[in-house]
PDB file of C-alpha atoms in Angstrom:
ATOM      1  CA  UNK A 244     104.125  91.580 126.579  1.00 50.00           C
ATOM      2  CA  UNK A 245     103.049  94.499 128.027  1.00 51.00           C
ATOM      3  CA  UNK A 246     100.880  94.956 131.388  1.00 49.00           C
ATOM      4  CA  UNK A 247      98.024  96.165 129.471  1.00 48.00           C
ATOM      5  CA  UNK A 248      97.687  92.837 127.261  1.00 49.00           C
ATOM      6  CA  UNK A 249      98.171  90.640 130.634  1.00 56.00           C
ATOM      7  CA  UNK A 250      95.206  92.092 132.068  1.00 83.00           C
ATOM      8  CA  UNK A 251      93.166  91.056 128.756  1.00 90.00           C
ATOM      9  CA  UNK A 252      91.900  87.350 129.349  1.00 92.00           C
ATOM     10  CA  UNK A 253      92.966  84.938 126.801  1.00 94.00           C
ATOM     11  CA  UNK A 254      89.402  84.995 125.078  1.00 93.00           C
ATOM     12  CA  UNK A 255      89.755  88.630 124.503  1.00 94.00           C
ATOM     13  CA  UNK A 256      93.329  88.527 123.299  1.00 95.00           C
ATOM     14  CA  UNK A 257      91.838  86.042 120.003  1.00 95.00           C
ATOM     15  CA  UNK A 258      89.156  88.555 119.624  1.00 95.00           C
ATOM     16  CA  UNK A 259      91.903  91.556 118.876  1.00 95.00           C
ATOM     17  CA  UNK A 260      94.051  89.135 116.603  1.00 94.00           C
ATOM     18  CA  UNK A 261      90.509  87.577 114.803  1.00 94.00           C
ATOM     19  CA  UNK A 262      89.404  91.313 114.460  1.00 93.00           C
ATOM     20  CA  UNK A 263      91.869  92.164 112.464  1.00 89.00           C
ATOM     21  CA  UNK A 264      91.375  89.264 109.758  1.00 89.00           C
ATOM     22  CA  UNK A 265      87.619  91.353 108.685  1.00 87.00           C
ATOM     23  CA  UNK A 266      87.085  93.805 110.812  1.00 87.00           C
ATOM     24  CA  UNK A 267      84.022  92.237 111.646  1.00 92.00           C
ATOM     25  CA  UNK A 268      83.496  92.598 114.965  1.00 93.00           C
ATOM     26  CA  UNK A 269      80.403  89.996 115.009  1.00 94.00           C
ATOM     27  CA  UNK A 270      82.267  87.167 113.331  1.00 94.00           C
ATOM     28  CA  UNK A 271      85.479  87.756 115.283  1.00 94.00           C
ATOM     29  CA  UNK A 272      83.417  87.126 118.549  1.00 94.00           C
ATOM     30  CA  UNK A 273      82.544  83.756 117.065  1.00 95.00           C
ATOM     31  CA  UNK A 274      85.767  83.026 115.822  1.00 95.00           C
ATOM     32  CA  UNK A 275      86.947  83.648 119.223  1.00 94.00           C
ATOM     33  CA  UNK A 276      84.317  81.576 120.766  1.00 94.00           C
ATOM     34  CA  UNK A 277      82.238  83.675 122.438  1.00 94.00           C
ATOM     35  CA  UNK A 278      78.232  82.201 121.877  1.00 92.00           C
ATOM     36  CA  UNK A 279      76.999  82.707 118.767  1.00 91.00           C
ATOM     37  CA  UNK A 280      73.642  83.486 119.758  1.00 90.00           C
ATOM     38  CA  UNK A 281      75.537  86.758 121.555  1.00 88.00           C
ATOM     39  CA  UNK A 282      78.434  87.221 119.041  1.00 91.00           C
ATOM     40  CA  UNK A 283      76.123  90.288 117.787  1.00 91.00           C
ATOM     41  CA  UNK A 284      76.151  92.078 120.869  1.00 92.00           C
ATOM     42  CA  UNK A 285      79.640  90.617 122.304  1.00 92.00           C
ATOM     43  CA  UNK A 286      81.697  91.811 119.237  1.00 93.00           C
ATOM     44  CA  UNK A 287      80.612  95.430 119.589  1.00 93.00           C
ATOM     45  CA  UNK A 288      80.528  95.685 122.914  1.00 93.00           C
ATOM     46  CA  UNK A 289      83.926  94.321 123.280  1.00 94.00           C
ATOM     47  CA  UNK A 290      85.544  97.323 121.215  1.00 93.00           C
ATOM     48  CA  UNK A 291      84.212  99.341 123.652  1.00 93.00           C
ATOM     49  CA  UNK A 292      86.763  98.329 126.703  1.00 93.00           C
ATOM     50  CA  UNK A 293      89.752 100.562 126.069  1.00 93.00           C
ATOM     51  CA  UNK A 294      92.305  97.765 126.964  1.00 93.00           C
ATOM     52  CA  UNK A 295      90.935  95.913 123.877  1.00 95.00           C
ATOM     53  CA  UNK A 296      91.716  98.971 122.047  1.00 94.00           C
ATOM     54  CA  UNK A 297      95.212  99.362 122.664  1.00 94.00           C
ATOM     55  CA  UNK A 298      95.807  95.860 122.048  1.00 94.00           C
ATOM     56  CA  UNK A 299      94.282  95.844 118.894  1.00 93.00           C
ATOM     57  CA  UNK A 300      96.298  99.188 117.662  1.00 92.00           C
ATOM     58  CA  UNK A 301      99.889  97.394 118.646  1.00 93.00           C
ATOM     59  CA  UNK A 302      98.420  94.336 116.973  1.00 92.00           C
ATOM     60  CA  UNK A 303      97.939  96.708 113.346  1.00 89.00           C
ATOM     61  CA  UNK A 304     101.703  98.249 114.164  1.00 89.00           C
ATOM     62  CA  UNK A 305     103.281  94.835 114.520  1.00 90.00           C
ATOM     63  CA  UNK A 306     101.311  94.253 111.242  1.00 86.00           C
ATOM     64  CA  UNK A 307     102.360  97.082 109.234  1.00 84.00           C
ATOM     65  CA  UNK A 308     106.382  96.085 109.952  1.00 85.00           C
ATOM     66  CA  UNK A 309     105.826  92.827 109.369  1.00 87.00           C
ATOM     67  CA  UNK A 310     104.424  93.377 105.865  1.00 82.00           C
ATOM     68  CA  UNK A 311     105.779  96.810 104.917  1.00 83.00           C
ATOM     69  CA  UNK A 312     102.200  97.600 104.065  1.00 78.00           C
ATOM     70  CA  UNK A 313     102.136 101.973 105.144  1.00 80.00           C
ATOM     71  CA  UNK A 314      99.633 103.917 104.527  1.00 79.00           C
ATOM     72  CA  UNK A 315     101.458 105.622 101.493  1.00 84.00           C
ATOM     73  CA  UNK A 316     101.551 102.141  99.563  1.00 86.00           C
ATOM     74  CA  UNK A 317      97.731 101.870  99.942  1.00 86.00           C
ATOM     75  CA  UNK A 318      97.188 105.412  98.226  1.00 88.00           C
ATOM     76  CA  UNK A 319      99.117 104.940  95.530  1.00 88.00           C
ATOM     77  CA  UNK A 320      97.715 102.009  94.729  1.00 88.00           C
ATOM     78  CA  UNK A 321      93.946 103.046  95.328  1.00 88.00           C
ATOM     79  CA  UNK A 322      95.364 106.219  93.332  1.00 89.00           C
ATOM     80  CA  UNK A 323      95.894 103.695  90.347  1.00 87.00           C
ATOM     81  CA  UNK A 324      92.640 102.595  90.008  1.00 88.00           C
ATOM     82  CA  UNK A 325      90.842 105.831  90.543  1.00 88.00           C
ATOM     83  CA  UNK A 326      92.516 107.428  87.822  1.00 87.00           C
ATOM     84  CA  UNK A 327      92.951 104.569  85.584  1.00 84.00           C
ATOM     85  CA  UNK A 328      91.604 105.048  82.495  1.00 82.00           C
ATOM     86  CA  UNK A 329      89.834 102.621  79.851  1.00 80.00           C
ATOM     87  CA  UNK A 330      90.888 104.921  77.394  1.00 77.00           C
ATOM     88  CA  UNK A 331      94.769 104.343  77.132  1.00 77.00           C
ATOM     89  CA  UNK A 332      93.923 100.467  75.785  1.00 77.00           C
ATOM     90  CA  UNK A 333      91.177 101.459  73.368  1.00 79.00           C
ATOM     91  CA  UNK A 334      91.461 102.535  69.604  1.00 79.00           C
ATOM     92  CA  UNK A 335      88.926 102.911  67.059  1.00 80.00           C
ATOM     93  CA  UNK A 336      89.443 101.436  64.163  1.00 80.00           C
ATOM     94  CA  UNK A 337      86.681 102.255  61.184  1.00 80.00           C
ATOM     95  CA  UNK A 338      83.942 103.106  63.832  1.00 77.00           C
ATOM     96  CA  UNK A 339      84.994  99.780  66.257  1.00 76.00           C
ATOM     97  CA  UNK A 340      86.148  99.749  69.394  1.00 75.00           C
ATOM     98  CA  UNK A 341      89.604  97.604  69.603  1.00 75.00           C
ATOM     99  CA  UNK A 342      91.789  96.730  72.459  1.00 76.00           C
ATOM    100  CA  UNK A 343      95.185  97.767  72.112  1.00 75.00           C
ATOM    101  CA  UNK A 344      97.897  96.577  74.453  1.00 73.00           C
ATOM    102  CA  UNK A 345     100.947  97.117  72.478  1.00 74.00           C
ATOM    103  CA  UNK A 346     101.780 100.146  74.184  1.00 73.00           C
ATOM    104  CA  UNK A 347     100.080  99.721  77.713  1.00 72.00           C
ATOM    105  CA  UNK A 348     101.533 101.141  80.549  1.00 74.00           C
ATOM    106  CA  UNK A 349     103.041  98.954  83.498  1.00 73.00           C
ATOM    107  CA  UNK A 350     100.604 100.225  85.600  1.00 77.00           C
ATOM    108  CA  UNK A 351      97.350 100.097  83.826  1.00 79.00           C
ATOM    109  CA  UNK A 352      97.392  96.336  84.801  1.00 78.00           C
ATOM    110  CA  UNK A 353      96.658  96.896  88.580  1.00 80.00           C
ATOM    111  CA  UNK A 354      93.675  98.629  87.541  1.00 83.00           C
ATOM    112  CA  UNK A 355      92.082  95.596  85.901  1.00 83.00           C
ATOM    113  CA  UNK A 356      90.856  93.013  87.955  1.00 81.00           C
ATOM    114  CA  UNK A 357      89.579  90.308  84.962  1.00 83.00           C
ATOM    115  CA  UNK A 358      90.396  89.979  80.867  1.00 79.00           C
ATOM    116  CA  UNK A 359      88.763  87.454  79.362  1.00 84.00           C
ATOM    117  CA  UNK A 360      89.472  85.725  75.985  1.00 83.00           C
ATOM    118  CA  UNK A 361      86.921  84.343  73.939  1.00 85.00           C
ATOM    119  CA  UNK A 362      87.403  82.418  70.410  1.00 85.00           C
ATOM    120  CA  UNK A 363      84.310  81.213  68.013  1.00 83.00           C
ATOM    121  CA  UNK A 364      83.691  80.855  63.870  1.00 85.00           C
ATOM    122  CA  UNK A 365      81.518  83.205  62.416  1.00 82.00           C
ATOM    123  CA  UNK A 366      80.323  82.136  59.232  1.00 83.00           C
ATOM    124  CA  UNK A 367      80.307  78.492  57.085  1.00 83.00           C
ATOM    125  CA  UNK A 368      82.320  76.721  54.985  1.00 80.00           C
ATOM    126  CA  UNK A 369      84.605  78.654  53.172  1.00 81.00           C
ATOM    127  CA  UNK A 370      83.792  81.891  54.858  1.00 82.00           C
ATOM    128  CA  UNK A 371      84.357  81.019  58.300  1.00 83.00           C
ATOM    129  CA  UNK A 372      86.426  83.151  60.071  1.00 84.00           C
ATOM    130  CA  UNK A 373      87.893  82.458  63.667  1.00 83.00           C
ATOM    131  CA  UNK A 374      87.100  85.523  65.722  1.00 80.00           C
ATOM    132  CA  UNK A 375      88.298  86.514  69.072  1.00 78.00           C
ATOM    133  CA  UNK A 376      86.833  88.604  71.421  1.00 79.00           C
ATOM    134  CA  UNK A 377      88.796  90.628  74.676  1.00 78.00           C
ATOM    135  CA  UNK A 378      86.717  91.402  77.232  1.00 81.00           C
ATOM    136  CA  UNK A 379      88.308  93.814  79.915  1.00 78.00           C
ATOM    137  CA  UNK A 380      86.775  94.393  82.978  1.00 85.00           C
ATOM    138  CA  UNK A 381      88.337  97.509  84.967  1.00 84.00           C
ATOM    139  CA  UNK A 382      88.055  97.636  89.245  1.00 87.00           C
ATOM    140  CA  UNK A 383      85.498 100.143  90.477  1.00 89.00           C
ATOM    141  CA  UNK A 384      86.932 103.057  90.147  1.00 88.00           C
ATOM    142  CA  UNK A 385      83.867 105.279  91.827  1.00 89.00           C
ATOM    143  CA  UNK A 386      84.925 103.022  95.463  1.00 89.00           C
ATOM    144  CA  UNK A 387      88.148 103.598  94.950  1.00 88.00           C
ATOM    145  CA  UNK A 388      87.535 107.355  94.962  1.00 88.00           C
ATOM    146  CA  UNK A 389      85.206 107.146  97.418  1.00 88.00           C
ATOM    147  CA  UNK A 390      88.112 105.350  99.656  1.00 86.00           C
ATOM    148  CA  UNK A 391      90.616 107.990  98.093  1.00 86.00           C
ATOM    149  CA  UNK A 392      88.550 111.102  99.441  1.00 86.00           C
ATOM    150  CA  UNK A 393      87.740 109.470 103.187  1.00 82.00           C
ATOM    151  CA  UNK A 394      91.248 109.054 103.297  1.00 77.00           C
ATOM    152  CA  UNK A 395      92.027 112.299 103.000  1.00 79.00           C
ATOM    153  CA  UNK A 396      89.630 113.807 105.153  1.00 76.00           C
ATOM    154  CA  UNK A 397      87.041 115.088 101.797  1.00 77.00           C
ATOM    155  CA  UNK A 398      84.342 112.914 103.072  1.00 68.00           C
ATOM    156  CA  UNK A 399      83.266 112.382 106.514  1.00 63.00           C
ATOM    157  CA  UNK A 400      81.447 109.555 108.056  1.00 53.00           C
ATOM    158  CA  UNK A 401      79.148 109.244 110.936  1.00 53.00           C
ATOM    159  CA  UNK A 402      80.915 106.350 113.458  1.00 46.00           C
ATOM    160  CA  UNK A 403      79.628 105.758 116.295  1.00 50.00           C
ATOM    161  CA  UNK A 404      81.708 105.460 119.715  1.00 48.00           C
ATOM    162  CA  UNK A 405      80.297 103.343 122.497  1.00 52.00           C
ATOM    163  CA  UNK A 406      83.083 103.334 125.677  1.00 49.00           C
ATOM    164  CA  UNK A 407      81.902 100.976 127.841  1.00 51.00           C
ATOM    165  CA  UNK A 408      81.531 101.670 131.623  1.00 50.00           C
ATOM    166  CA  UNK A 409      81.218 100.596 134.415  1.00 50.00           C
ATOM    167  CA  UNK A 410      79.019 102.330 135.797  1.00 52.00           C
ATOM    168  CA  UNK A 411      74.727 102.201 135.892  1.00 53.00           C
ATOM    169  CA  UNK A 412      72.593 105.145 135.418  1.00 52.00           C
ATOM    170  CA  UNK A 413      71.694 104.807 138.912  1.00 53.00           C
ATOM    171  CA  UNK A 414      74.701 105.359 140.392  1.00 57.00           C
ATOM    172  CA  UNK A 415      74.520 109.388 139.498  1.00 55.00           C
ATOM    173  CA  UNK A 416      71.645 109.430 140.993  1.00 60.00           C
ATOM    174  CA  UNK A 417      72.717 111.884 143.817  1.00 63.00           C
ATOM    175  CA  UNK A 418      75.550 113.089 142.005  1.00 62.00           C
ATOM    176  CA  UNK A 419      76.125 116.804 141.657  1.00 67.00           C
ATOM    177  CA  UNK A 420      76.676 118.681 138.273  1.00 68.00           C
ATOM    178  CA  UNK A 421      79.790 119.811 139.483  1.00 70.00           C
ATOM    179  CA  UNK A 422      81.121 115.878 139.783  1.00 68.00           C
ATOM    180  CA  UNK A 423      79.476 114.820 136.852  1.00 66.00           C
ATOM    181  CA  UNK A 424      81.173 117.153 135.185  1.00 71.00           C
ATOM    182  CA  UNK A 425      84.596 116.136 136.653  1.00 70.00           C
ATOM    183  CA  UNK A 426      83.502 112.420 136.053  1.00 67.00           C
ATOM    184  CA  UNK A 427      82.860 112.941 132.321  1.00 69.00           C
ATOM    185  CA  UNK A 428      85.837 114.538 131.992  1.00 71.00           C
ATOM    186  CA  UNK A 429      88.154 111.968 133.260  1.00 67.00           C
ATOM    187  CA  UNK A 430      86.212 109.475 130.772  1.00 65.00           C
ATOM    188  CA  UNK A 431      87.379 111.835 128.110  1.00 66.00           C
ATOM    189  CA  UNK A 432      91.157 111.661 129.385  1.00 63.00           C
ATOM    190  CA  UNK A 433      91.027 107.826 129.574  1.00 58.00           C
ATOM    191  CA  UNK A 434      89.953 107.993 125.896  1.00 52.00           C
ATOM    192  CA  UNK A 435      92.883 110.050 125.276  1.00 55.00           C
ATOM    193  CA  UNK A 436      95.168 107.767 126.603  1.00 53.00           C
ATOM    194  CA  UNK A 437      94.663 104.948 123.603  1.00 50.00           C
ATOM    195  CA  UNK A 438      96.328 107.495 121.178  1.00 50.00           C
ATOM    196  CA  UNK A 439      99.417 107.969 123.543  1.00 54.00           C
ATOM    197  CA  UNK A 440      99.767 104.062 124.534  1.00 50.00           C
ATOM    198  CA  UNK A 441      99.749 103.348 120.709  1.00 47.00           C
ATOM    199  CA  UNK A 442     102.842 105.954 120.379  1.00 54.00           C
ATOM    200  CA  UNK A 443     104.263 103.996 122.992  1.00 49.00           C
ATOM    201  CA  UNK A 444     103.884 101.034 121.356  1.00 48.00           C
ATOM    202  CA  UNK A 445     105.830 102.200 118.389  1.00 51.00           C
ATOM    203  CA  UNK A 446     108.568 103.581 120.306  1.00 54.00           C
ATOM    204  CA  UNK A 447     108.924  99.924 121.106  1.00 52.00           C
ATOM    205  CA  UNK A 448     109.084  98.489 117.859  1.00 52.00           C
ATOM    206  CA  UNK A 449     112.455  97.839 115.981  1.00 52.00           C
ATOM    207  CA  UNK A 450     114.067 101.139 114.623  1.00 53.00           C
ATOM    208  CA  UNK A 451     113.651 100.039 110.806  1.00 50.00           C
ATOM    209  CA  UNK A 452     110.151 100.007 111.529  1.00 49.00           C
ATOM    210  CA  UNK A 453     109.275 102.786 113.488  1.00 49.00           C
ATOM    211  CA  UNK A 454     109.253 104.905 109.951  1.00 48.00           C
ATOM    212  CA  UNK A 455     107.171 103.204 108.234  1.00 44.00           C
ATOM    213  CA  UNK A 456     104.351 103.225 111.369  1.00 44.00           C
ATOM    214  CA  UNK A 457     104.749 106.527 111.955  1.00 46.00           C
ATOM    215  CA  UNK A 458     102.022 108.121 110.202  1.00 44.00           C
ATOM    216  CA  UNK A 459      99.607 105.858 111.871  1.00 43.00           C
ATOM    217  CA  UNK A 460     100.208 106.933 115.212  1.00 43.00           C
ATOM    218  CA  UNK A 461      99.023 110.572 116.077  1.00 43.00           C
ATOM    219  CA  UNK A 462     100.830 113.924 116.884  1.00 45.00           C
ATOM    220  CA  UNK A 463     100.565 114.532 120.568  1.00 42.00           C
TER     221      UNK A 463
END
């Protein structure tokens, strides 16, 4: 365990690991048992102390290794749905629409999150016939383009950062530009530093896993 976790209480250490279950920062402050009546305020404000941070970025590495889940994996597989198309399971038969899945490809099926079979009798008597009906309902393929293109840097999204300090606005005060200045920029190297302790981190991890984390961590 590394200095930077020690320093974390115990309550904040099962707020990193419950974070990572939703990414709900609210619910994770419950979950960890901070008051519920303050798990609103808590949660954010938590993921504002750089030490929670870091801990929460080697908690994701240790993640990734243990499930081989990389970010390439996740893009081919959002990939699948976005381009998936209803069209390779469809023929038209005299003017109707039929499903056809003689000839479907392997990975059409990750595509489709429900099929549903349905049987009834049409008709009486003698003319009853037994129909069936296939009813094939594809994922969202509009969110998984949407996810495709943020992934890739096509969209942007407004996020905003709250670093929490320790400091009042009284305390500048009598401050001079010239040390606010200097002040503001040492926040900015401290902010740096999360990117560089989470290479650190995976410079730590076993050596069959440090390839599969390495996109996650950030050229210096």
């Amino acid at each position: 365990m590394t200095t930077e976790v020690r320093k974390l209480t115990p309550k904040r250490l099962e707020f990193c690991r419950q974070y990572l279950k939703d990414l709900n920062a609210t619910a994770a402050a419950r979950r960890a048992g901070y008051a519920v009546k303050n798990a609103d305020v808590e949660g954010p404000r938590l993921l504002g102390f750089a030490g929670v941070q870091r801990e929460i970025a080697r908690l994701r590495l240790e993640l990734q290794s243990r499930t081989q889940v990389s970010p390439e994996k996740i893009v081919r597989e959002l990939a699948l749905i976005a381009f998936s198309d209803i069209g390779d399971v469809i023929r038209f038969v005299d003017g109707a629409a039929h499903l056809d899945f003689s000839d479907l490809p392997p990975e059409f099926t990750k595509s489709v999150s429900q099929i549903t079979v349905e049987t009834f009798t049409e008709g009486r008597g003698d003319r009853a016939t037994d129909i069936r009906q296939v009813k094939l309902k594809m994922n969202d393929k509009r969110a998984a383009l949407v996810d495709l293109a943020k992934i890739m840097g096509m969209m942007r999204e407004q996020v905003d950062v709250n670093i929490t300090s320790d400091h009042d606005a009284a305390d500048f005060e009598d401050v001079s530009d010239d040390d606010l200045r200097a002040f503001i920029e040492r926040r900015r190297e401290g902010v740096a530093a999360v990117s560089q302790d989470v290479e650190v981190v995976a410079r730590e991890l076993p050596d069959d896993a440090r390839e599969e984390v390495s996109d996650v961590v950030p050229d210096q």
